[in-house]
Tab-separated table of C-alpha atoms and ligand atoms in Angstrom:
chain	number	residue	atom	x	y	z
A	1	MET	CA	105.227	-25.630	-169.984
A	2	GLY	CA	108.828	-26.060	-169.094
A	3	ARG	CA	111.032	-23.447	-170.692
A	4	TYR	CA	113.336	-22.511	-167.842
A	5	TYR	CA	116.961	-21.508	-167.537
A	6	GLN	CA	117.147	-22.266	-163.807
A	7	LYS	CA	114.074	-24.356	-163.145
A	8	GLU	CA	114.599	-24.971	-159.438
A	9	ILE	CA	114.800	-21.283	-158.674
A	10	GLU	CA	112.188	-20.115	-161.133
A	11	THR	CA	109.572	-22.539	-159.818
A	12	MET	CA	110.525	-22.422	-156.128
A	13	PRO	CA	107.526	-22.466	-153.760
A	14	VAL	CA	106.588	-18.941	-152.647
A	15	GLU	CA	107.303	-19.709	-148.982
A	16	GLU	CA	110.827	-20.766	-149.870
A	17	ILE	CA	111.408	-17.649	-151.925
A	18	ARG	CA	110.371	-15.582	-148.905
A	19	LYS	CA	112.781	-17.463	-146.665
A	20	LEU	CA	115.562	-17.003	-149.168
A	21	GLN	CA	114.790	-13.296	-149.444
A	22	SER	CA	114.847	-12.939	-145.662
A	23	VAL	CA	118.243	-14.544	-145.310
A	24	LYS	CA	119.676	-12.447	-148.120
A	25	LEU	CA	118.103	-9.221	-146.856
A	26	VAL	CA	119.685	-9.525	-143.415
A	27	LYS	CA	123.070	-10.025	-145.055
A	28	GLN	CA	122.603	-7.215	-147.542
A	29	VAL	CA	121.545	-4.678	-144.887
A	30	LYS	CA	124.655	-5.490	-142.912
A	31	HIS	CA	126.771	-5.164	-146.069
A	32	VAL	CA	125.514	-1.666	-146.907
A	33	TYR	CA	125.576	-0.443	-143.309
A	34	GLU	CA	129.163	-1.472	-142.893
A	35	ASN	CA	130.430	-0.361	-146.282
A	36	VAL	CA	128.430	2.639	-147.448
A	37	PRO	CA	128.595	5.657	-145.121
A	38	TYR	CA	125.687	7.280	-146.969
A	39	TYR	CA	123.372	4.326	-146.187
A	40	ARG	CA	124.603	4.283	-142.605
A	41	GLY	CA	123.617	7.942	-142.368
A	42	LEU	CA	120.125	7.292	-143.785
A	43	MET	CA	119.554	4.341	-141.464
A	44	ASP	CA	120.870	6.155	-138.413
A	45	LYS	CA	118.553	9.035	-139.214
A	46	LYS	CA	115.621	6.628	-139.299
A	47	GLY	CA	116.828	4.973	-136.087
A	48	VAL	CA	117.240	1.523	-137.597
A	49	ARG	CA	120.274	-0.675	-137.150
A	50	PRO	CA	121.199	-3.881	-139.030
A	51	GLU	CA	120.291	-6.000	-135.970
A	52	ASP	CA	116.711	-4.653	-136.187
A	53	VAL	CA	116.243	-6.406	-139.521
A	54	HIS	CA	115.493	-10.113	-139.084
A	55	GLY	CA	113.744	-10.796	-142.381
A	56	ILE	CA	111.507	-9.348	-145.086
A	57	GLU	CA	108.864	-8.489	-142.489
A	58	ASP	CA	111.257	-5.759	-141.332
A	59	LEU	CA	111.766	-4.284	-144.796
A	60	ARG	CA	109.437	-1.391	-143.994
A	61	LYS	CA	111.748	-0.203	-141.243
A	62	LEU	CA	114.344	0.714	-143.855
A	63	PRO	CA	114.556	4.136	-145.502
A	64	PHE	CA	113.707	4.611	-149.169
A	65	LEU	CA	116.374	5.542	-151.653
A	66	SER	CA	115.696	7.674	-154.706
A	67	LYS	CA	117.481	8.940	-157.771
A	68	SER	CA	118.382	12.158	-155.973
A	69	ASP	CA	120.392	10.122	-153.436
A	70	LEU	CA	122.303	8.535	-156.304
A	71	ARG	CA	122.970	11.929	-157.826
A	72	GLU	CA	124.091	13.336	-154.537
A	73	THR	CA	126.592	10.563	-154.067
A	74	TYR	CA	127.926	10.730	-157.642
A	75	PRO	CA	130.321	9.256	-158.659
A	76	TYR	CA	131.503	6.792	-155.961
A	77	GLY	CA	129.347	7.458	-152.927
A	78	MET	CA	127.146	4.361	-153.115
A	79	LEU	CA	129.940	1.936	-153.892
A	80	ALA	CA	129.941	-0.919	-151.368
A	81	VAL	CA	133.155	-2.696	-152.372
A	82	PRO	CA	136.683	-1.461	-153.123
A	83	ILE	CA	136.862	-0.056	-156.626
A	84	SER	CA	139.531	-2.657	-157.433
A	85	ASP	CA	136.845	-5.365	-157.037
A	86	CYS	CA	134.745	-3.776	-159.786
A	87	VAL	CA	135.043	-4.871	-163.399
A	88	ARG	CA	132.456	-2.686	-165.195
A	89	ILE	CA	130.287	0.366	-165.059
A	90	HIS	CA	127.108	1.300	-166.890
A	91	SER	CA	125.314	4.587	-166.769
A	92	THR	CA	121.971	6.253	-167.392
A	93	SER	CA	121.672	8.729	-170.223
A	94	GLY	CA	121.580	11.673	-167.862
A	95	THR	CA	119.088	13.651	-169.919
A	96	THR	CA	117.310	14.898	-166.820
A	97	GLY	CA	120.310	15.693	-164.656
A	98	LYS	CA	123.562	14.216	-163.487
A	99	ARG	CA	124.238	10.710	-164.690
A	100	VAL	CA	123.887	7.750	-162.380
A	101	ILE	CA	126.791	5.319	-162.519
A	102	ALA	CA	126.199	1.682	-161.606
A	103	TYR	CA	129.182	-0.508	-160.677
A	104	TYR	CA	129.529	-4.272	-161.107
A	105	THR	CA	131.810	-6.919	-159.689
A	106	GLN	CA	132.289	-10.042	-161.827
A	107	HIS	CA	129.742	-11.758	-159.583
A	108	ASP	CA	127.246	-8.944	-160.256
A	109	VAL	CA	127.760	-9.303	-164.016
A	110	ASP	CA	127.268	-13.082	-163.820
A	111	LEU	CA	123.986	-12.822	-161.911
A	112	TRP	CA	122.725	-10.091	-164.209
A	113	GLU	CA	123.506	-12.155	-167.300
A	114	GLU	CA	121.718	-15.125	-165.735
A	115	CYS	CA	118.621	-12.975	-165.329
A	116	CYS	CA	118.798	-12.095	-169.019
A	117	ALA	CA	119.342	-15.760	-169.875
A	118	ARG	CA	116.123	-16.604	-167.998
A	119	ALA	CA	114.295	-14.056	-170.165
A	120	ILE	CA	115.741	-15.489	-173.377
A	121	VAL	CA	114.846	-19.067	-172.457
A	122	ALA	CA	111.339	-17.974	-171.429
A	123	ALA	CA	110.969	-16.485	-174.921
A	124	GLY	CA	111.901	-19.850	-176.426
A	125	GLY	CA	115.653	-19.324	-176.788
A	126	THR	CA	118.008	-22.324	-176.959
A	127	ARG	CA	121.587	-22.907	-178.076
A	128	ASP	CA	120.262	-23.417	-181.598
A	129	ASP	CA	119.032	-19.844	-181.874
A	130	VAL	CA	120.597	-16.887	-183.651
A	131	LEU	CA	120.039	-13.897	-181.403
A	132	GLN	CA	120.365	-10.417	-182.835
A	133	VAL	CA	121.107	-7.801	-180.197
A	134	ALA	CA	119.880	-4.474	-181.584
A	135	TYR	CA	119.866	-2.622	-178.282
A	136	GLY	CA	122.576	-0.013	-177.972
A	137	TYR	CA	125.955	-1.173	-176.674
A	138	GLY	CA	128.099	1.048	-174.495
A	139	LEU	CA	127.038	2.769	-171.308
A	140	PHE	CA	123.423	1.715	-171.878
A	141	THR	CA	122.694	-1.652	-170.276
A	142	GLY	CA	120.471	-3.074	-173.038
A	143	GLY	CA	123.183	-4.331	-175.380
A	144	ALA	CA	125.534	-5.738	-172.745
A	145	GLY	CA	122.760	-7.414	-170.737
A	146	LEU	CA	121.107	-9.312	-173.552
A	147	HIS	CA	124.497	-10.070	-175.098
A	148	GLY	CA	125.668	-11.711	-171.876
A	149	GLY	CA	122.402	-13.591	-171.479
A	150	SER	CA	122.607	-14.840	-175.045
A	151	HIS	CA	126.116	-16.238	-174.427
A	152	LYS	CA	124.916	-18.017	-171.294
A	153	VAL	CA	122.094	-19.698	-173.223
A	154	GLY	CA	124.543	-20.566	-175.994
A	155	CYS	CA	122.779	-18.768	-178.835
A	156	LEU	CA	124.818	-17.504	-181.755
A	157	THR	CA	124.997	-13.844	-180.728
A	158	LEU	CA	124.949	-11.029	-183.295
A	159	PRO	CA	126.238	-7.933	-181.472
A	160	MET	CA	124.669	-5.431	-183.880
A	161	SER	CA	123.984	-2.582	-181.464
A	162	SER	CA	121.179	-0.203	-182.453
A	163	GLY	CA	120.855	1.694	-185.710
A	164	ASN	CA	122.105	1.056	-189.235
A	165	THR	CA	118.792	-0.522	-190.123
A	166	GLU	CA	119.924	-1.631	-193.600
A	167	ARG	CA	122.677	-3.702	-192.032
A	168	GLN	CA	120.338	-5.058	-189.354
A	169	ILE	CA	118.055	-6.364	-192.071
A	170	GLN	CA	120.892	-7.774	-194.138
A	171	PHE	CA	122.284	-9.775	-191.202
A	172	MET	CA	118.810	-10.803	-190.094
A	173	MET	CA	118.125	-12.268	-193.523
A	174	ASP	CA	121.569	-13.690	-194.348
A	175	LEU	CA	122.254	-15.237	-190.932
A	176	LYS	CA	118.617	-16.146	-190.311
A	177	SER	CA	118.197	-14.505	-186.931
A	178	THR	CA	115.525	-16.244	-184.904
A	179	ILE	CA	115.324	-13.842	-181.920
A	180	ILE	CA	115.716	-10.076	-181.967
A	181	CYS	CA	116.235	-7.848	-178.933
A	182	CYS	CA	115.704	-4.069	-179.143
A	183	THR	CA	113.356	-1.342	-178.012
A	184	PRO	CA	109.755	-1.822	-179.150
A	185	SER	CA	109.881	1.430	-181.103
A	186	TYR	CA	112.943	0.209	-182.991
A	187	ALA	CA	111.254	-3.152	-183.615
A	188	ALA	CA	108.329	-1.286	-185.169
A	189	TYR	CA	110.748	0.667	-187.346
A	190	ILE	CA	112.536	-2.506	-188.484
A	191	GLY	CA	109.128	-4.011	-189.322
A	192	GLU	CA	108.252	-0.944	-191.372
A	193	SER	CA	111.615	-1.032	-193.183
A	194	LEU	CA	111.259	-4.733	-194.011
A	195	LYS	CA	107.882	-4.048	-195.563
A	196	GLU	CA	109.291	-1.178	-197.595
A	197	GLN	CA	111.983	-3.476	-198.927
A	198	GLY	CA	109.269	-5.796	-200.150
A	199	TYR	CA	109.610	-8.491	-197.474
A	200	LYS	CA	106.556	-10.189	-196.054
A	201	PRO	CA	106.487	-11.167	-192.341
A	202	GLU	CA	106.971	-14.836	-193.242
A	203	ASP	CA	110.129	-14.083	-195.232
A	204	ASN	CA	112.298	-13.709	-192.128
A	205	SER	CA	113.326	-16.507	-189.732
A	206	LEU	CA	112.439	-14.627	-186.552
A	207	LYS	CA	110.225	-16.399	-184.043
A	208	ALA	CA	110.498	-14.090	-181.041
A	209	GLY	CA	111.512	-10.620	-179.946
A	210	ILE	CA	112.503	-9.423	-176.470
A	211	PHE	CA	111.556	-5.795	-176.200
A	212	GLY	CA	111.797	-3.285	-173.378
A	213	ALA	CA	113.546	-0.169	-172.041
A	214	GLU	CA	110.508	2.019	-172.726
A	215	PRO	CA	106.757	1.846	-172.150
A	216	TRP	CA	104.765	0.112	-174.883
A	217	THR	CA	101.168	-0.884	-175.122
A	218	GLU	CA	99.381	-4.146	-175.949
A	219	GLU	CA	98.319	-2.527	-179.215
A	220	MET	CA	101.973	-1.900	-180.034
A	221	ARG	CA	102.746	-5.525	-179.209
A	222	ARG	CA	100.140	-6.759	-181.680
A	223	ASP	CA	101.410	-4.358	-184.319
A	224	ILE	CA	105.009	-5.617	-183.969
A	225	GLU	CA	103.944	-9.268	-183.832
A	226	LYS	CA	102.082	-8.817	-187.076
A	227	SER	CA	104.740	-6.880	-188.934
A	228	LEU	CA	107.614	-9.206	-187.973
A	229	GLY	CA	105.624	-12.447	-187.754
A	230	ILE	CA	106.838	-13.207	-184.215
A	231	LYS	CA	105.810	-13.445	-180.570
A	232	ALA	CA	106.865	-10.261	-178.765
A	233	TYR	CA	108.002	-10.562	-175.144
A	234	ASP	CA	108.409	-7.746	-172.675
A	235	ILE	CA	111.529	-7.314	-170.547
A	236	TYR	CA	112.077	-4.764	-167.793
A	237	GLY	CA	114.918	-3.356	-165.788
A	238	LEU	CA	116.832	-0.211	-165.001
A	239	THR	CA	120.466	0.732	-164.832
A	240	GLU	CA	120.296	1.137	-161.064
A	241	THR	CA	119.247	-2.520	-160.610
A	242	SER	CA	121.894	-3.791	-163.124
A	243	GLY	CA	119.864	-3.402	-166.308
A	244	PRO	CA	117.376	-5.538	-168.263
A	245	GLY	CA	116.257	-8.805	-166.717
A	246	VAL	CA	114.822	-7.662	-163.403
A	247	ALA	CA	111.553	-8.977	-164.836
A	248	PHE	CA	110.632	-10.830	-168.018
A	249	GLU	CA	107.641	-12.338	-169.744
A	250	CYS	CA	106.948	-16.031	-170.185
A	251	GLU	CA	104.906	-17.665	-172.945
A	252	GLU	CA	101.709	-16.443	-171.292
A	253	GLN	CA	102.671	-12.846	-172.239
A	254	ASN	CA	100.637	-11.678	-169.303
A	255	GLY	CA	102.889	-9.619	-167.081
A	256	MET	CA	106.590	-9.946	-166.303
A	257	HIS	CA	107.923	-12.340	-163.664
A	258	ILE	CA	110.214	-10.504	-161.278
A	259	ASN	CA	113.396	-12.418	-160.432
A	260	GLU	CA	112.507	-12.590	-156.763
A	261	ASP	CA	115.569	-14.556	-155.738
A	262	HIS	CA	117.538	-11.355	-156.500
A	263	PHE	CA	114.992	-8.580	-155.957
A	264	ILE	CA	112.217	-7.776	-153.501
A	265	ALA	CA	109.448	-5.730	-155.115
A	266	GLU	CA	107.054	-3.441	-153.259
A	267	ILE	CA	104.312	-1.111	-154.501
A	268	ILE	CA	103.955	2.161	-152.651
A	269	ASP	CA	101.781	5.237	-152.783
A	270	PRO	CA	104.091	7.706	-154.558
A	271	ASP	CA	102.788	10.603	-152.479
A	272	THR	CA	102.804	9.137	-148.984
A	273	GLY	CA	105.333	6.300	-149.287
A	274	GLU	CA	102.796	3.928	-147.743
A	275	VAL	CA	103.168	0.296	-148.846
A	276	LEU	CA	100.043	-0.721	-150.773
A	277	PRO	CA	98.340	-4.110	-150.723
A	278	GLU	CA	98.833	-6.521	-153.594
A	279	GLY	CA	96.886	-5.596	-156.693
A	280	SER	CA	97.081	-1.834	-156.078
A	281	LYS	CA	98.506	0.505	-158.645
A	282	GLY	CA	101.480	2.466	-157.383
A	283	GLU	CA	105.196	3.114	-157.599
A	284	LEU	CA	107.470	0.119	-157.917
A	285	VAL	CA	110.252	-0.125	-155.324
A	286	PHE	CA	113.134	-2.621	-155.529
A	287	THR	CA	115.585	-4.000	-153.033
A	288	SER	CA	118.500	-5.822	-154.635
A	289	LEU	CA	119.515	-8.818	-152.560
A	290	ASP	CA	122.663	-10.036	-154.226
A	291	LYS	CA	124.413	-7.055	-155.699
A	292	GLN	CA	127.830	-6.545	-154.227
A	293	ALA	CA	129.133	-3.334	-155.780
A	294	PHE	CA	126.017	-1.209	-156.071
A	295	PRO	CA	123.342	-2.559	-153.755
A	296	LEU	CA	120.034	-0.742	-153.515
A	297	LEU	CA	117.666	-0.938	-150.599
A	298	ARG	CA	114.098	0.151	-151.286
A	299	TYR	CA	114.949	2.052	-154.441
A	300	ARG	CA	112.062	4.107	-155.795
A	301	THR	CA	111.882	3.473	-159.535
A	302	ARG	CA	109.130	6.044	-160.235
A	303	ASP	CA	107.578	3.407	-162.521
A	304	ILE	CA	103.871	3.040	-161.981
A	305	CYS	CA	102.463	-0.471	-162.148
A	306	VAL	CA	100.573	-3.303	-160.442
A	307	LEU	CA	101.863	-6.634	-159.043
A	308	SER	CA	100.022	-9.933	-159.180
A	309	ARG	CA	100.618	-13.228	-157.379
A	310	GLU	CA	98.009	-15.036	-159.379
A	311	LYS	CA	99.268	-18.463	-160.416
A	312	CYS	CA	100.875	-18.525	-163.851
A	313	SER	CA	100.427	-21.547	-166.108
A	314	CYS	CA	104.119	-21.412	-167.074
A	315	GLY	CA	104.915	-22.867	-163.646
A	316	ARG	CA	106.993	-19.912	-162.470
A	317	THR	CA	106.213	-18.780	-158.971
A	318	PHE	CA	107.775	-15.333	-159.208
A	319	VAL	CA	105.368	-12.434	-158.758
A	320	ARG	CA	104.353	-10.692	-161.987
A	321	MET	CA	104.373	-6.978	-162.743
A	322	ALA	CA	102.001	-5.486	-165.270
A	323	LYS	CA	103.420	-3.361	-168.055
A	324	PRO	CA	104.496	-0.084	-166.444
A	325	MET	CA	102.381	2.744	-167.843
A	326	GLY	CA	105.425	4.978	-167.750
A	327	ARG	CA	107.267	6.772	-165.030
A	328	SER	CA	105.452	8.978	-162.590
A	329	ASP	CA	107.579	11.784	-164.001
A	330	ASP	CA	106.476	10.927	-167.584
A	331	MET	CA	102.936	11.667	-166.551
A	332	LEU	CA	101.731	14.862	-168.152
A	333	ILE	CA	99.404	17.158	-166.302
A	334	ILE	CA	97.477	18.953	-169.011
A	335	ARG	CA	94.858	21.441	-167.870
A	336	GLY	CA	94.912	19.656	-164.547
A	337	VAL	CA	94.240	16.225	-166.029
A	338	ASN	CA	96.759	13.383	-165.664
A	339	VAL	CA	97.706	11.950	-169.045
A	340	PHE	CA	100.152	9.149	-169.809
A	341	PRO	CA	101.578	9.101	-173.360
A	342	SER	CA	100.870	5.345	-173.396
A	343	GLN	CA	97.125	6.089	-173.217
A	344	VAL	CA	97.404	8.143	-176.388
A	345	GLU	CA	99.375	5.322	-178.029
A	346	THR	CA	96.648	2.824	-177.161
A	347	VAL	CA	94.047	4.925	-178.958
A	348	LEU	CA	96.131	5.659	-182.048
A	349	LEU	CA	96.999	2.027	-182.645
A	350	ALA	CA	93.492	0.808	-181.841
A	351	GLU	CA	92.243	3.227	-184.517
A	352	GLY	CA	94.559	1.597	-187.038
A	353	TYR	CA	97.368	4.159	-187.206
A	354	ALA	CA	101.069	3.278	-187.196
A	355	PRO	CA	103.078	3.790	-183.975
A	356	ASN	CA	104.646	7.004	-185.245
A	357	TYR	CA	103.355	9.889	-183.193
A	358	ARG	CA	104.431	12.902	-181.222
A	359	ILE	CA	102.741	14.772	-178.415
A	360	GLU	CA	103.374	18.460	-177.961
A	361	ILE	CA	102.294	20.431	-174.910
A	362	ASP	CA	102.575	24.177	-174.559
A	363	ARG	CA	100.988	26.995	-172.620
A	364	VAL	CA	99.359	29.800	-174.582
A	365	ASN	CA	97.519	32.610	-172.787
A	366	ASN	CA	97.774	30.679	-169.529
A	367	THR	CA	96.026	27.658	-171.018
A	368	ASP	CA	97.691	24.361	-171.765
A	369	THR	CA	97.628	23.254	-175.374
A	370	PHE	CA	97.649	19.546	-176.232
A	371	ASP	CA	98.626	18.599	-179.789
A	372	VAL	CA	98.980	15.088	-181.134
A	373	PHE	CA	100.763	14.541	-184.446
A	374	VAL	CA	100.146	11.224	-186.195
A	375	GLU	CA	101.169	10.024	-189.614
A	376	LEU	CA	98.554	9.343	-192.251
A	377	LEU	CA	98.712	5.814	-193.570
A	378	PRO	CA	99.956	5.648	-197.181
A	379	GLU	CA	96.503	4.554	-198.382
A	380	GLN	CA	94.934	7.639	-196.761
A	381	LEU	CA	97.036	10.004	-198.859
A	382	ALA	CA	94.316	10.044	-201.498
A	383	ASP	CA	91.792	11.429	-198.969
A	384	THR	CA	90.239	14.822	-199.654
A	385	PRO	CA	91.148	17.666	-197.249
A	386	GLU	CA	87.653	17.330	-195.744
A	387	GLY	CA	88.191	13.607	-195.346
A	388	VAL	CA	91.414	14.262	-193.419
A	389	ILE	CA	89.646	16.762	-191.161
A	390	GLN	CA	86.971	14.163	-190.449
A	391	ARG	CA	89.656	11.655	-189.519
A	392	GLU	CA	91.358	14.166	-187.231
A	393	LYS	CA	88.080	14.877	-185.496
A	394	ALA	CA	87.291	11.199	-185.027
A	395	LEU	CA	90.736	10.571	-183.581
A	396	ALA	CA	90.490	13.582	-181.259
A	397	ALA	CA	87.165	12.251	-179.984
A	398	ALA	CA	88.666	8.802	-179.344
A	399	VAL	CA	91.621	10.285	-177.419
A	400	THR	CA	89.204	12.463	-175.416
A	401	THR	CA	87.220	9.403	-174.369
A	402	MET	CA	90.418	7.748	-173.146
A	403	VAL	CA	92.169	10.596	-171.327
A	404	GLY	CA	89.420	13.035	-170.461
A	405	ILE	CA	90.642	16.104	-172.334
A	406	ARG	CA	90.528	16.984	-175.978
A	407	PRO	CA	93.699	17.189	-178.063
A	408	ALA	CA	94.116	18.900	-181.402
A	409	VAL	CA	95.010	16.008	-183.717
A	410	HIS	CA	97.151	16.707	-186.764
A	411	LEU	CA	97.493	14.047	-189.436
A	412	VAL	CA	100.819	14.562	-191.149
A	413	PRO	CA	102.331	12.893	-194.247
A	414	PRO	CA	103.922	9.454	-193.830
A	415	LYS	CA	107.612	9.428	-192.800
A	416	THR	CA	107.595	12.943	-191.357
A	417	ILE	CA	107.861	11.876	-187.715
A	418	ALA	CA	111.366	10.847	-186.671
A	419	ARG	CA	111.895	7.099	-186.179
A	420	SER	CA	113.623	5.771	-183.104
A	421	GLU	CA	116.562	3.365	-182.953
A	422	GLY	CA	116.649	3.375	-179.162
A	423	LYS	CA	114.253	4.816	-176.625
A	424	ALA	CA	111.608	6.823	-178.481
A	425	VAL	CA	111.077	10.439	-177.492
A	426	ARG	CA	107.353	10.972	-177.896
A	427	VAL	CA	106.693	14.116	-175.918
A	428	THR	CA	107.830	17.721	-176.223
A	429	ASP	CA	106.674	19.731	-173.256
A	430	LYS	CA	107.355	23.313	-174.249
A	431	ARG	CA	105.958	24.589	-170.948
A	432	LYS	CA	109.199	23.472	-169.338
A	433	LEU	CA	111.183	25.563	-171.787
A	434	HIS	CA	109.351	28.710	-170.713
A	435	ASP	CA	109.720	28.122	-166.941
U	1	DLL	O1	116.134	0.717	-170.004
U	1	DLL	C1	117.239	-1.187	-169.057
U	1	DLL	C2	116.640	-2.055	-170.099
U	1	DLL	C3	117.343	-2.315	-171.265
U	1	DLL	C4	115.402	-2.648	-169.901
U	1	DLL	C5	116.794	-3.149	-172.220
U	1	DLL	C6	114.854	-3.504	-170.843
U	1	DLL	C7	115.562	-3.743	-172.009
U	1	DLL	P1	117.403	2.612	-168.067
U	1	DLL	O2	117.923	3.223	-169.298
U	1	DLL	O3	118.049	2.936	-166.778
U	1	DLL	O4	117.461	1.050	-168.173
U	1	DLL	O5	115.863	2.968	-168.002
U	1	DLL	C8	115.043	2.395	-167.027
U	1	DLL	O6	113.134	2.444	-168.509
U	1	DLL	O7	112.669	2.774	-165.005
U	1	DLL	C9	111.350	2.300	-166.987
U	1	DLL	O8	110.812	3.586	-166.813
U	1	DLL	C10	111.748	2.113	-168.430
U	1	DLL	N1	111.578	0.718	-168.822
U	1	DLL	C11	112.496	-0.261	-168.882
U	1	DLL	N2	111.924	-1.400	-169.332
U	1	DLL	C12	110.618	-1.128	-169.545
U	1	DLL	C13	109.497	-1.885	-170.006
U	1	DLL	C14	116.873	0.263	-169.159
U	1	DLL	N3	109.612	-3.156	-170.361
U	1	DLL	C15	113.613	2.834	-167.220
U	1	DLL	N4	108.305	-1.246	-170.060
U	1	DLL	C16	112.666	2.156	-166.256
U	1	DLL	C17	108.170	0.039	-169.712
U	1	DLL	C18	110.392	0.223	-169.207
U	1	DLL	N5	109.180	0.792	-169.292
């Protein structure tokens, strides 16, 4: 017990957190109503005025905000302060449409970096650590967020950015990195590369990794922990809410504590928008309480997960979110059945395969096809063709049990599936290409 960056806040009694959230919410609603015409329009349309909001009990009166609102108001429409008060932007990758640009005042950057510092300290970070940031730098928030957090904690910060795996390994070994921050898929790739270079897990000085920015399973966590010889901690966030550090794992590794002094979390039914009781699975919605430049009220993340207020032995009182299974828009509907790529990952890793896989969906003769490509393990290369077919069948059966429909599994030679240095792209949905 007792690894905190800001103990008083992180262990604040729940009632006090609620009071603090109420005070901040009233202020924040007034801030957006007065400064963002788009919000004013949404609130007027819903018939709610700032004076109707007295505390978090009135949160439900407020309209939701979604990514399409942010796209509509691109590039400045959601800005709540003069542009001259802003010191930074970050942006989403924009693969599925217009980019979203998030703005930060210096105050926004400071609070964001504090959130990341909380995550680093919770993972065991101190000023004596050497922290290797292998998230991408630039418009992506991963590099900048963890970099800033690392400075606040006082770690020696290695601003590696993602990629150039040879160099990552060289610095990791020569400078004895003790904490590494990157996407889980890149961590798996670094683990694989270390092994190929003849290193054993105990040869490096790493003790912890802080991994996020994409969905990853418990099986993946165990795989990375084994290959790097570390404890792997989850971290969550999105560009719209500043970046990483909205929620982070403590030593319990059992869900991520949401920084509730800065964010209110709700779970809603993604179809009806109804707020669901605690413990229900649904879409995560965030209200940012302190952001000056780019405040979000009831922002629909599209991430599907569950919240828990169960007491945590780490002493933190912040609500915990389970690992998101993926975004509601990552969910594949194959022959009418809902499938999350993370379910396939769970099966593959549980069956002993490496986390290198690809899912391909297509539509042939009006029927959806569902193909899963997985790499053979090096020791399976000696298998007979019949042996490989048997393995493919066994794996297809295991995936069927998990997701409810049968894939065609293809075992392919090692190293033939592209490795990821950032967010892994696991799915090709060719149906979309035909539409
Ligand atoms: O991925 C911010 C980030 C950077 C988080 C580094 C953690 C570490 P975006 O690029 O805007 O921001 O993508 C946000 O990524 O809505 C989730 O769907 C997904 N995501 C982020 N963290 C996790 C996680 C960054 N720990 C989107 N588990 C979010 C699962 C995650 N999904």
